[in-house]
Amino acid sequence: MTQGDQIWAVDALQALGHETRLSVFRMLVKAGPDGLMAGEIAQRCGVPASTMSHHLANLERAGLATSQRESRVIRYRADYAGMRQLLAFLMEDCCQGDPLLCADFSEIVSCKP
Amino acid sequence: MTQGDQIWAVDALQALGHETRLSVFRMLVKAGPDGLMAGEIAQRCGVPASTMSHHLANLERAGLATSQRESRVIRYRADYAGMRQLLAFLMEDCCQGDPLLCADFSEIVSCKP
DNA sequence: CCTTTATTTCGATTATACTCGAATTATCGA
DNA sequence: TCGATAATTCGAGTATAATCGAAATAAAGG
């Protein structure tokens, strides 16, 4: 793994290392492919729109969310590819796939034949 | 999952969301059960001892490292249980075990029958 | 005891992040 | 074109984090 790889991982981890942003990301995962409008996210979190805009931009920069304008609203979705990369990094590069760290997840991931 | 559960996850994510600390954690994983002395960690990272001490305390508070004094030195080890909890949180609570997010990991984790 | 070594804690500075109202941009519908 | 609406960007204040030398603590060995 290169030095650069760790950099984006740091960005992604830092993005999720904030209560509001972690909530937002989970909200987006729960919302699924439809995602959520920026305004509704702000409202649900009880945070001013301008503040939320920064958090959403942060998540997007970190590769954990995508945005798409639809006429007047902007729809945010969880970026599954980014999250998958982060999880892969944590399990492979960071933890070296060590069974001590990762073995328990065989039940969580869909690996039943 | 409770509100409190997310709080420690935020702490752990934030702890890893820093270049030096992420490097240290990976270093500790690589070092295995023997761990590393505080001094050597600082030296390897090219960071003053006092600065590193804060980072190590941060990782320990976040449940990602443990420390143990051995006569004059202090040995740090990766906290596997904490990291497992974090990975479990990210896959289960955060991503809802969604195959879209987690399916790829069936090869990484040791789930071959 | 006193010195040396390893580490932490203190104290103070600097840097970065967070927050939010106000101003701005983009889009739609009348 | 003119509001009205949804969102972002700006600007400025506040808070939190990072940094590092100096001082304090802990332990070992003369």
Short mmCIF file of C-alpha atoms in Angstrom, two decimals, chain A residues 6 9-10 13 89-90 94, chain B residues 15-27 59:
data_model
loop_
_atom_site.label_atom_id
_atom_site.label_comp_id
_atom_site.label_asym_id
_atom_site.label_seq_id
_atom_site.Cartn_x
_atom_site.Cartn_y
_atom_site.Cartn_z
CA GLN A 6 -3.50 6.07 3.85
CA ALA A 9 -8.38 6.60 4.60
CA VAL A 10 -7.51 9.28 7.14
CA LEU A 13 -12.11 8.14 9.08
CA PHE A 89 -8.55 -0.81 4.00
CA LEU A 90 -9.29 -1.34 7.67
CA CYS A 94 -4.65 -1.85 8.46
CA ALA B 15 -8.67 8.60 16.79
CA LEU B 16 -7.88 6.79 13.54
CA GLY B 17 -8.69 9.90 11.54
CA HIS B 18 -5.26 11.35 12.08
CA GLU B 19 -2.26 10.45 10.03
CA THR B 20 0.16 9.88 12.88
CA ARG B 21 -2.29 7.89 14.97
CA LEU B 22 -3.38 5.72 12.07
CA SER B 23 0.28 4.96 11.35
CA VAL B 24 0.84 4.11 14.98
CA PHE B 25 -2.13 1.80 15.11
CA ARG B 26 -1.02 -0.05 12.00
CA MET B 27 2.47 -0.26 13.43
CA LEU B 59 -5.74 5.81 21.01
#
